Amino acid sequence: MVFSPFAAMIAPIAVALTVGLLGWTYRALKPPPPKICGSPDGPPVTSPRIKLSDGRHLAYREAGVPREEAKYKIVVIHGFGSSKDLDLPASEELVEELRIYFLFFDRSGYGDSDPNPSRSVKSEAYDVQELADKLQIGSKFYVIGISMGAYPNSCFLILLNGRSYFGNGFSHFYRLAGASLVAPFVNYWWPCLPANLSNDAFSRLLAQDQWSFRVAHYTPWLFYWWMSQKWFPSLSILAGNMAIFSQSDLEILKKWSEAPSVGQEKIQQQGVYESLHRDIMVSYGKWEFDPMDLINPFPNNEGSVYIWQGYEDRIIPFQVNRYLSEKLPWIHYHEVPDAGHLLIFESKNCEAVLRELVQR
């Protein structure tokens, strides 16, 4: 038998290549650890925070009239890529007239709020409840969920009904006085949606967004790699693709560019994975309930639930939210003809949302 130096080299080379490939794959799939606020390697804590029962911290901001003087108290849940520092364009006169106190907060992983590795639709709703408890904002409060910030709102309504999907322990959710879901997020894999409706709405999205949401839904363990790779276009909103915005949205974005909001630089400071990526994976993942499980939480008209949807919205197709409101007729549905996804950031729309929420 003739000894071949070349043949002897094949095995170690194959092993080295395999080990290298596995190492590359592991690094490509594994997101970097978060830079937690207040940690030695993380950014400083620059906002007031509460400590939650699981040890995490939640950052918040108060606005409007003082809490003790308010007639109406509203918790505002920000959307994707936003934070507690968002500006609602309601006039000071309206806020004073209605005596509104606003409580904004950074959802987990955003801004100054600690990441939550166990983040879910349910945990987001619990964060709202615990924040309200810790700050003692009173026996009744309202909630406004904006875009992707509306999915905790939906869970809140389930919990208010005392449904059994998540076990017991929801006695405090009776405190909700009313809720507005503004340009609310939709999950195209909700079982309640007819196939033709979900397929049509999904097909209206840009192809790169369709693929991003498929990855988040079917293979969430691949999502960090998908958002980091350069071979295929991923999420359009992060790539700066303006085609997803309506004309009215573009006008609002132009105003924002001329006068940027304070605190925008802190949105992703703890890592894009714990803020933006995890937000998408939770929202497009498998939910623990279906929207059709919702029951009117205010059967005696002691409160109301609203959906505000822009007809020109290119991010959330109006057809889905219109369908849901038709199937759940106790939801008061408003379709704003010339508005896009950013409808609440137009003063007239924002004030209409506030007035109807607290005065109906």
PDB file of N, CA and C in Angstrom, residues 173-263:
ATOM      1  N   PHE A 173     -56.808  43.841  36.384  1.00  0.00           N
ATOM      2  CA  PHE A 173     -57.014  44.385  35.057  1.00  0.00           C
ATOM      3  C   PHE A 173     -58.381  45.045  34.891  1.00  0.00           C
ATOM      4  N   TYR A 174     -59.214  44.961  35.921  1.00  0.00           N
ATOM      5  CA  TYR A 174     -60.493  45.660  35.858  1.00  0.00           C
ATOM      6  C   TYR A 174     -60.302  47.163  35.853  1.00  0.00           C
ATOM      7  N   ARG A 175     -59.102  47.632  36.107  1.00  0.00           N
ATOM      8  CA  ARG A 175     -58.854  49.069  36.225  1.00  0.00           C
ATOM      9  C   ARG A 175     -58.859  49.788  34.883  1.00  0.00           C
ATOM     10  N   LEU A 176     -58.850  49.071  33.793  1.00  0.00           N
ATOM     11  CA  LEU A 176     -58.840  49.713  32.480  1.00  0.00           C
ATOM     12  C   LEU A 176     -60.160  50.441  32.248  1.00  0.00           C
ATOM     13  N   ALA A 177     -60.053  51.730  31.887  1.00  0.00           N
ATOM     14  CA  ALA A 177     -61.242  52.545  31.652  1.00  0.00           C
ATOM     15  C   ALA A 177     -61.595  52.654  30.177  1.00  0.00           C
ATOM     16  N   GLY A 178     -60.630  52.391  29.305  1.00  0.00           N
ATOM     17  CA  GLY A 178     -60.865  52.488  27.870  1.00  0.00           C
ATOM     18  C   GLY A 178     -59.553  52.290  27.135  1.00  0.00           C
ATOM     19  N   ALA A 179     -59.633  51.970  25.854  1.00  0.00           N
ATOM     20  CA  ALA A 179     -58.422  51.699  25.080  1.00  0.00           C
ATOM     21  C   ALA A 179     -58.586  52.155  23.643  1.00  0.00           C
ATOM     22  N   SER A 180     -57.512  52.726  23.102  1.00  0.00           N
ATOM     23  CA  SER A 180     -57.459  53.077  21.678  1.00  0.00           C
ATOM     24  C   SER A 180     -56.275  52.378  21.042  1.00  0.00           C
ATOM     25  N   LEU A 181     -56.535  51.679  19.944  1.00  0.00           N
ATOM     26  CA  LEU A 181     -55.487  51.026  19.169  1.00  0.00           C
ATOM     27  C   LEU A 181     -55.328  51.838  17.891  1.00  0.00           C
ATOM     28  N   VAL A 182     -54.196  52.507  17.755  1.00  0.00           N
ATOM     29  CA  VAL A 182     -53.987  53.442  16.651  1.00  0.00           C
ATOM     30  C   VAL A 182     -53.053  52.819  15.619  1.00  0.00           C
ATOM     31  N   ALA A 183     -53.552  52.682  14.379  1.00  0.00           N
ATOM     32  CA  ALA A 183     -52.813  51.979  13.325  1.00  0.00           C
ATOM     33  C   ALA A 183     -52.256  50.678  13.872  1.00  0.00           C
ATOM     34  N   PRO A 184     -53.124  49.847  14.482  1.00  0.00           N
ATOM     35  CA  PRO A 184     -52.620  48.689  15.221  1.00  0.00           C
ATOM     36  C   PRO A 184     -52.013  47.614  14.342  1.00  0.00           C
ATOM     37  N   PHE A 185     -50.936  47.065  14.854  1.00  0.00           N
ATOM     38  CA  PHE A 185     -50.243  45.940  14.237  1.00  0.00           C
ATOM     39  C   PHE A 185     -51.204  44.786  13.985  1.00  0.00           C
ATOM     40  N   VAL A 186     -50.961  44.043  12.904  1.00  0.00           N
ATOM     41  CA  VAL A 186     -51.706  42.806  12.647  1.00  0.00           C
ATOM     42  C   VAL A 186     -50.716  41.680  12.362  1.00  0.00           C
ATOM     43  N   ASN A 187     -51.053  40.492  12.828  1.00  0.00           N
ATOM     44  CA  ASN A 187     -50.261  39.294  12.572  1.00  0.00           C
ATOM     45  C   ASN A 187     -50.980  38.503  11.474  1.00  0.00           C
ATOM     46  N   TYR A 188     -50.329  38.321  10.345  1.00  0.00           N
ATOM     47  CA  TYR A 188     -50.966  37.699   9.193  1.00  0.00           C
ATOM     48  C   TYR A 188     -51.209  36.207   9.378  1.00  0.00           C
ATOM     49  N   TRP A 189     -50.722  35.663  10.499  1.00  0.00           N
ATOM     50  CA  TRP A 189     -50.920  34.244  10.792  1.00  0.00           C
ATOM     51  C   TRP A 189     -51.976  34.022  11.880  1.00  0.00           C
ATOM     52  N   TRP A 190     -52.716  35.058  12.237  1.00  0.00           N
ATOM     53  CA  TRP A 190     -53.816  34.858  13.175  1.00  0.00           C
ATOM     54  C   TRP A 190     -54.816  33.866  12.564  1.00  0.00           C
ATOM     55  N   PRO A 191     -55.213  32.846  13.304  1.00  0.00           N
ATOM     56  CA  PRO A 191     -56.156  31.855  12.760  1.00  0.00           C
ATOM     57  C   PRO A 191     -57.504  32.441  12.359  1.00  0.00           C
ATOM     58  N   CYS A 192     -57.880  33.546  12.973  1.00  0.00           N
ATOM     59  CA  CYS A 192     -59.202  34.114  12.707  1.00  0.00           C
ATOM     60  C   CYS A 192     -59.318  34.763  11.338  1.00  0.00           C
ATOM     61  N   LEU A 193     -58.197  35.047  10.693  1.00  0.00           N
ATOM     62  CA  LEU A 193     -58.249  35.755   9.420  1.00  0.00           C
ATOM     63  C   LEU A 193     -58.526  34.783   8.275  1.00  0.00           C
ATOM     64  N   PRO A 194     -59.526  35.075   7.435  1.00  0.00           N
ATOM     65  CA  PRO A 194     -59.746  34.244   6.246  1.00  0.00           C
ATOM     66  C   PRO A 194     -58.495  34.226   5.376  1.00  0.00           C
ATOM     67  N   ALA A 195     -58.213  33.086   4.776  1.00  0.00           N
ATOM     68  CA  ALA A 195     -56.980  32.935   3.992  1.00  0.00           C
ATOM     69  C   ALA A 195     -56.886  33.967   2.877  1.00  0.00           C
ATOM     70  N   ASN A 196     -58.000  34.230   2.209  1.00  0.00           N
ATOM     71  CA  ASN A 196     -57.947  35.189   1.100  1.00  0.00           C
ATOM     72  C   ASN A 196     -57.621  36.590   1.591  1.00  0.00           C
ATOM     73  N   LEU A 197     -58.120  36.950   2.781  1.00  0.00           N
ATOM     74  CA  LEU A 197     -57.851  38.274   3.337  1.00  0.00           C
ATOM     75  C   LEU A 197     -56.394  38.399   3.757  1.00  0.00           C
ATOM     76  N   SER A 198     -55.906  37.442   4.535  1.00  0.00           N
ATOM     77  CA  SER A 198     -54.527  37.523   5.012  1.00  0.00           C
ATOM     78  C   SER A 198     -53.539  37.460   3.852  1.00  0.00           C
ATOM     79  N   ASN A 199     -53.825  36.612   2.867  1.00  0.00           N
ATOM     80  CA  ASN A 199     -52.922  36.508   1.712  1.00  0.00           C
ATOM     81  C   ASN A 199     -52.907  37.788   0.902  1.00  0.00           C
ATOM     82  N   ASP A 200     -54.081  38.389   0.720  1.00  0.00           N
ATOM     83  CA  ASP A 200     -54.153  39.637  -0.046  1.00  0.00           C
ATOM     84  C   ASP A 200     -53.432  40.767   0.687  1.00  0.00           C
ATOM     85  N   ALA A 201     -53.684  40.879   1.992  1.00  0.00           N
ATOM     86  CA  ALA A 201     -53.031  41.935   2.772  1.00  0.00           C
ATOM     87  C   ALA A 201     -51.518  41.727   2.803  1.00  0.00           C
ATOM     88  N   PHE A 202     -51.096  40.485   2.968  1.00  0.00           N
ATOM     89  CA  PHE A 202     -49.670  40.187   3.033  1.00  0.00           C
ATOM     90  C   PHE A 202     -48.988  40.491   1.705  1.00  0.00           C
ATOM     91  N   SER A 203     -49.687  40.223   0.615  1.00  0.00           N
ATOM     92  CA  SER A 203     -49.098  40.452  -0.707  1.00  0.00           C
ATOM     93  C   SER A 203     -48.913  41.934  -1.008  1.00  0.00           C
ATOM     94  N   ARG A 204     -49.581  42.789  -0.269  1.00  0.00           N
ATOM     95  CA  ARG A 204     -49.443  44.231  -0.467  1.00  0.00           C
ATOM     96  C   ARG A 204     -48.143  44.767   0.122  1.00  0.00           C
ATOM     97  N   LEU A 205     -47.513  43.985   0.981  1.00  0.00           N
ATOM     98  CA  LEU A 205     -46.249  44.401   1.576  1.00  0.00           C
ATOM     99  C   LEU A 205     -45.118  44.252   0.572  1.00  0.00           C
ATOM    100  N   LEU A 206     -44.029  44.988   0.778  1.00  0.00           N
ATOM    101  CA  LEU A 206     -42.855  44.815  -0.055  1.00  0.00           C
ATOM    102  C   LEU A 206     -42.309  43.401   0.131  1.00  0.00           C
ATOM    103  N   ALA A 207     -41.731  42.847  -0.915  1.00  0.00           N
ATOM    104  CA  ALA A 207     -41.234  41.465  -0.873  1.00  0.00           C
ATOM    105  C   ALA A 207     -40.230  41.263   0.253  1.00  0.00           C
ATOM    106  N   GLN A 208     -39.367  42.241   0.488  1.00  0.00           N
ATOM    107  CA  GLN A 208     -38.358  42.087   1.532  1.00  0.00           C
ATOM    108  C   GLN A 208     -38.996  42.031   2.921  1.00  0.00           C
ATOM    109  N   ASP A 209     -40.116  42.726   3.096  1.00  0.00           N
ATOM    110  CA  ASP A 209     -40.814  42.665   4.374  1.00  0.00           C
ATOM    111  C   ASP A 209     -41.546  41.336   4.538  1.00  0.00           C
ATOM    112  N   GLN A 210     -42.119  40.843   3.437  1.00  0.00           N
ATOM    113  CA  GLN A 210     -42.767  39.528   3.492  1.00  0.00           C
ATOM    114  C   GLN A 210     -41.780  38.467   3.958  1.00  0.00           C
ATOM    115  N   TRP A 211     -40.563  38.478   3.409  1.00  0.00           N
ATOM    116  CA  TRP A 211     -39.569  37.483   3.794  1.00  0.00           C
ATOM    117  C   TRP A 211     -39.124  37.673   5.242  1.00  0.00           C
ATOM    118  N   SER A 212     -38.975  38.905   5.671  1.00  0.00           N
ATOM    119  CA  SER A 212     -38.561  39.171   7.055  1.00  0.00           C
ATOM    120  C   SER A 212     -39.591  38.651   8.046  1.00  0.00           C
ATOM    121  N   PHE A 213     -40.859  38.877   7.746  1.00  0.00           N
ATOM    122  CA  PHE A 213     -41.905  38.428   8.659  1.00  0.00           C
ATOM    123  C   PHE A 213     -42.053  36.903   8.626  1.00  0.00           C
ATOM    124  N   ARG A 214     -41.822  36.296   7.462  1.00  0.00           N
ATOM    125  CA  ARG A 214     -41.840  34.822   7.397  1.00  0.00           C
ATOM    126  C   ARG A 214     -40.741  34.228   8.277  1.00  0.00           C
ATOM    127  N   VAL A 215     -39.550  34.802   8.189  1.00  0.00           N
ATOM    128  CA  VAL A 215     -38.446  34.307   9.010  1.00  0.00           C
ATOM    129  C   VAL A 215     -38.781  34.470  10.492  1.00  0.00           C
ATOM    130  N   ALA A 216     -39.329  35.631  10.871  1.00  0.00           N
ATOM    131  CA  ALA A 216     -39.689  35.862  12.269  1.00  0.00           C
ATOM    132  C   ALA A 216     -40.736  34.878  12.752  1.00  0.00           C
ATOM    133  N   HIS A 217     -41.649  34.513  11.877  1.00  0.00           N
ATOM    134  CA  HIS A 217     -42.741  33.613  12.278  1.00  0.00           C
ATOM    135  C   HIS A 217     -42.313  32.142  12.293  1.00  0.00           C
ATOM    136  N   TYR A 218     -41.662  31.698  11.228  1.00  0.00           N
ATOM    137  CA  TYR A 218     -41.377  30.272  11.086  1.00  0.00           C
ATOM    138  C   TYR A 218     -40.028  29.854  11.689  1.00  0.00           C
ATOM    139  N   THR A 219     -39.020  30.710  11.582  1.00  0.00           N
ATOM    140  CA  THR A 219     -37.681  30.364  12.071  1.00  0.00           C
ATOM    141  C   THR A 219     -37.085  31.531  12.860  1.00  0.00           C
ATOM    142  N   PRO A 220     -37.673  31.869  14.011  1.00  0.00           N
ATOM    143  CA  PRO A 220     -37.171  33.022  14.765  1.00  0.00           C
ATOM    144  C   PRO A 220     -35.706  32.902  15.173  1.00  0.00           C
ATOM    145  N   TRP A 221     -35.197  31.660  15.294  1.00  0.00           N
ATOM    146  CA  TRP A 221     -33.790  31.471  15.641  1.00  0.00           C
ATOM    147  C   TRP A 221     -32.853  31.945  14.525  1.00  0.00           C
ATOM    148  N   LEU A 222     -33.403  32.147  13.326  1.00  0.00           N
ATOM    149  CA  LEU A 222     -32.617  32.659  12.198  1.00  0.00           C
ATOM    150  C   LEU A 222     -32.734  34.168  12.038  1.00  0.00           C
ATOM    151  N   PHE A 223     -33.572  34.795  12.847  1.00  0.00           N
ATOM    152  CA  PHE A 223     -33.927  36.183  12.563  1.00  0.00           C
ATOM    153  C   PHE A 223     -32.740  37.128  12.710  1.00  0.00           C
ATOM    154  N   TYR A 224     -31.918  36.931  13.718  1.00  0.00           N
ATOM    155  CA  TYR A 224     -30.750  37.819  13.866  1.00  0.00           C
ATOM    156  C   TYR A 224     -29.851  37.727  12.637  1.00  0.00           C
ATOM    157  N   TRP A 225     -29.607  36.481  12.170  1.00  0.00           N
ATOM    158  CA  TRP A 225     -28.785  36.326  10.967  1.00  0.00           C
ATOM    159  C   TRP A 225     -29.431  37.010   9.778  1.00  0.00           C
ATOM    160  N   TRP A 226     -30.747  36.808   9.620  1.00  0.00           N
ATOM    161  CA  TRP A 226     -31.452  37.403   8.482  1.00  0.00           C
ATOM    162  C   TRP A 226     -31.322  38.925   8.489  1.00  0.00           C
ATOM    163  N   MET A 227     -31.426  39.524   9.643  1.00  0.00           N
ATOM    164  CA  MET A 227     -31.356  40.981   9.730  1.00  0.00           C
ATOM    165  C   MET A 227     -29.919  41.492   9.616  1.00  0.00           C
ATOM    166  N   SER A 228     -28.940  40.589   9.784  1.00  0.00           N
ATOM    167  CA  SER A 228     -27.537  41.007   9.740  1.00  0.00           C
ATOM    168  C   SER A 228     -26.873  40.718   8.403  1.00  0.00           C
ATOM    169  N   GLN A 229     -27.398  39.746   7.647  1.00  0.00           N
ATOM    170  CA  GLN A 229     -26.761  39.359   6.386  1.00  0.00           C
ATOM    171  C   GLN A 229     -26.926  40.444   5.326  1.00  0.00           C
ATOM    172  N   LYS A 230     -26.046  40.418   4.338  1.00  0.00           N
ATOM    173  CA  LYS A 230     -26.017  41.449   3.295  1.00  0.00           C
ATOM    174  C   LYS A 230     -26.402  40.928   1.916  1.00  0.00           C
ATOM    175  N   TRP A 231     -26.714  39.639   1.819  1.00  0.00           N
ATOM    176  CA  TRP A 231     -26.993  39.053   0.505  1.00  0.00           C
ATOM    177  C   TRP A 231     -28.391  39.398  -0.004  1.00  0.00           C
ATOM    178  N   PHE A 232     -29.353  39.479   0.911  1.00  0.00           N
ATOM    179  CA  PHE A 232     -30.733  39.758   0.518  1.00  0.00           C
ATOM    180  C   PHE A 232     -31.237  40.962   1.287  1.00  0.00           C
ATOM    181  N   PRO A 233     -32.096  41.763   0.687  1.00  0.00           N
ATOM    182  CA  PRO A 233     -32.669  42.900   1.430  1.00  0.00           C
ATOM    183  C   PRO A 233     -33.575  42.400   2.553  1.00  0.00           C
ATOM    184  N   SER A 234     -33.435  43.001   3.738  1.00  0.00           N
ATOM    185  CA  SER A 234     -34.292  42.597   4.853  1.00  0.00           C
ATOM    186  C   SER A 234     -35.364  43.660   5.081  1.00  0.00           C
ATOM    187  N   LEU A 235     -35.594  44.037   6.300  1.00  0.00           N
ATOM    188  CA  LEU A 235     -36.741  44.894   6.620  1.00  0.00           C
ATOM    189  C   LEU A 235     -36.604  46.285   6.003  1.00  0.00           C
ATOM    190  N   SER A 236     -37.616  46.694   5.261  1.00  0.00           N
ATOM    191  CA  SER A 236     -37.538  47.940   4.498  1.00  0.00           C
ATOM    192  C   SER A 236     -37.416  49.174   5.381  1.00  0.00           C
ATOM    193  N   ILE A 237     -38.118  49.174   6.518  1.00  0.00           N
ATOM    194  CA  ILE A 237     -38.125  50.375   7.358  1.00  0.00           C
ATOM    195  C   ILE A 237     -36.737  50.638   7.928  1.00  0.00           C
ATOM    196  N   LEU A 238     -35.965  49.584   8.169  1.00  0.00           N
ATOM    197  CA  LEU A 238     -34.604  49.768   8.682  1.00  0.00           C
ATOM    198  C   LEU A 238     -33.621  50.071   7.557  1.00  0.00           C
ATOM    199  N   ALA A 239     -33.992  49.719   6.334  1.00  0.00           N
ATOM    200  CA  ALA A 239     -33.133  50.002   5.183  1.00  0.00           C
ATOM    201  C   ALA A 239     -33.371  51.403   4.629  1.00  0.00           C
ATOM    202  N   GLY A 240     -34.341  52.120   5.231  1.00  0.00           N
ATOM    203  CA  GLY A 240     -34.620  53.475   4.777  1.00  0.00           C
ATOM    204  C   GLY A 240     -35.434  53.539   3.503  1.00  0.00           C
ATOM    205  N   ASN A 241     -36.189  52.489   3.192  1.00  0.00           N
ATOM    206  CA  ASN A 241     -37.015  52.465   1.988  1.00  0.00           C
ATOM    207  C   ASN A 241     -38.290  53.279   2.227  1.00  0.00           C
ATOM    208  N   MET A 242     -38.376  54.414   1.600  1.00  0.00           N
ATOM    209  CA  MET A 242     -39.490  55.336   1.845  1.00  0.00           C
ATOM    210  C   MET A 242     -40.770  54.928   1.124  1.00  0.00           C
ATOM    211  N   ALA A 243     -40.706  53.874   0.324  1.00  0.00           N
ATOM    212  CA  ALA A 243     -41.894  53.434  -0.419  1.00  0.00           C
ATOM    213  C   ALA A 243     -42.991  52.925   0.507  1.00  0.00           C
ATOM    214  N   ILE A 244     -42.656  52.615   1.750  1.00  0.00           N
ATOM    215  CA  ILE A 244     -43.662  52.094   2.676  1.00  0.00           C
ATOM    216  C   ILE A 244     -44.503  53.197   3.300  1.00  0.00           C
ATOM    217  N   PHE A 245     -44.174  54.446   3.035  1.00  0.00           N
ATOM    218  CA  PHE A 245     -44.893  55.550   3.656  1.00  0.00           C
ATOM    219  C   PHE A 245     -45.832  56.248   2.665  1.00  0.00           C
ATOM    220  N   SER A 246     -46.987  56.664   3.175  1.00  0.00           N
ATOM    221  CA  SER A 246     -47.938  57.432   2.367  1.00  0.00           C
ATOM    222  C   SER A 246     -47.458  58.877   2.264  1.00  0.00           C
ATOM    223  N   GLN A 247     -48.164  59.661   1.470  1.00  0.00           N
ATOM    224  CA  GLN A 247     -47.790  61.060   1.303  1.00  0.00           C
ATOM    225  C   GLN A 247     -47.886  61.816   2.621  1.00  0.00           C
ATOM    226  N   SER A 248     -48.944  61.564   3.374  1.00  0.00           N
ATOM    227  CA  SER A 248     -49.074  62.259   4.664  1.00  0.00           C
ATOM    228  C   SER A 248     -47.991  61.810   5.645  1.00  0.00           C
ATOM    229  N   ASP A 249     -47.605  60.530   5.579  1.00  0.00           N
ATOM    230  CA  ASP A 249     -46.504  60.057   6.420  1.00  0.00           C
ATOM    231  C   ASP A 249     -45.209  60.791   6.081  1.00  0.00           C
ATOM    232  N   LEU A 250     -44.943  60.951   4.795  1.00  0.00           N
ATOM    233  CA  LEU A 250     -43.710  61.608   4.358  1.00  0.00           C
ATOM    234  C   LEU A 250     -43.658  63.052   4.840  1.00  0.00           C
ATOM    235  N   GLU A 251     -44.808  63.723   4.866  1.00  0.00           N
ATOM    236  CA  GLU A 251     -44.846  65.101   5.351  1.00  0.00           C
ATOM    237  C   GLU A 251     -44.520  65.151   6.851  1.00  0.00           C
ATOM    238  N   ILE A 252     -45.014  64.186   7.597  1.00  0.00           N
ATOM    239  CA  ILE A 252     -44.717  64.129   9.034  1.00  0.00           C
ATOM    240  C   ILE A 252     -43.240  63.823   9.249  1.00  0.00           C
ATOM    241  N   LEU A 253     -42.700  62.889   8.482  1.00  0.00           N
ATOM    242  CA  LEU A 253     -41.282  62.547   8.605  1.00  0.00           C
ATOM    243  C   LEU A 253     -40.390  63.741   8.269  1.00  0.00           C
ATOM    244  N   LYS A 254     -40.808  64.550   7.319  1.00  0.00           N
ATOM    245  CA  LYS A 254     -40.040  65.751   6.968  1.00  0.00           C
ATOM    246  C   LYS A 254     -39.995  66.718   8.150  1.00  0.00           C
ATOM    247  N   LYS A 255     -41.121  66.878   8.831  1.00  0.00           N
ATOM    248  CA  LYS A 255     -41.141  67.751  10.015  1.00  0.00           C
ATOM    249  C   LYS A 255     -40.241  67.207  11.110  1.00  0.00           C
ATOM    250  N   TRP A 256     -40.263  65.903  11.288  1.00  0.00           N
ATOM    251  CA  TRP A 256     -39.410  65.290  12.311  1.00  0.00           C
ATOM    252  C   TRP A 256     -37.932  65.497  11.995  1.00  0.00           C
ATOM    253  N   SER A 257     -37.580  65.403  10.716  1.00  0.00           N
ATOM    254  CA  SER A 257     -36.173  65.565  10.337  1.00  0.00           C
ATOM    255  C   SER A 257     -35.690  66.984  10.586  1.00  0.00           C
ATOM    256  N   GLU A 258     -36.610  67.934  10.520  1.00  0.00           N
ATOM    257  CA  GLU A 258     -36.253  69.334  10.744  1.00  0.00           C
ATOM    258  C   GLU A 258     -36.145  69.663  12.229  1.00  0.00           C
ATOM    259  N   ALA A 259     -36.839  68.886  13.060  1.00  0.00           N
ATOM    260  CA  ALA A 259     -36.799  69.115  14.515  1.00  0.00           C
ATOM    261  C   ALA A 259     -36.835  67.758  15.219  1.00  0.00           C
ATOM    262  N   PRO A 260     -35.700  67.037  15.244  1.00  0.00           N
ATOM    263  CA  PRO A 260     -35.670  65.698  15.859  1.00  0.00           C
ATOM    264  C   PRO A 260     -36.084  65.731  17.326  1.00  0.00           C
ATOM    265  N   SER A 261     -36.794  64.684  17.747  1.00  0.00           N
ATOM    266  CA  SER A 261     -37.234  64.582  19.132  1.00  0.00           C
ATOM    267  C   SER A 261     -36.060  64.259  20.042  1.00  0.00           C
ATOM    268  N   VAL A 262     -36.154  64.738  21.261  1.00  0.00           N
ATOM    269  CA  VAL A 262     -35.134  64.440  22.265  1.00  0.00           C
ATOM    270  C   VAL A 262     -35.174  62.947  22.594  1.00  0.00           C
ATOM    271  N   GLY A 263     -34.009  62.342  22.768  1.00  0.00           N
ATOM    272  CA  GLY A 263     -33.939  60.957  23.220  1.00  0.00           C
ATOM    273  C   GLY A 263     -33.968  59.913  22.135  1.00  0.00           C
TER     274      GLY A 263
END
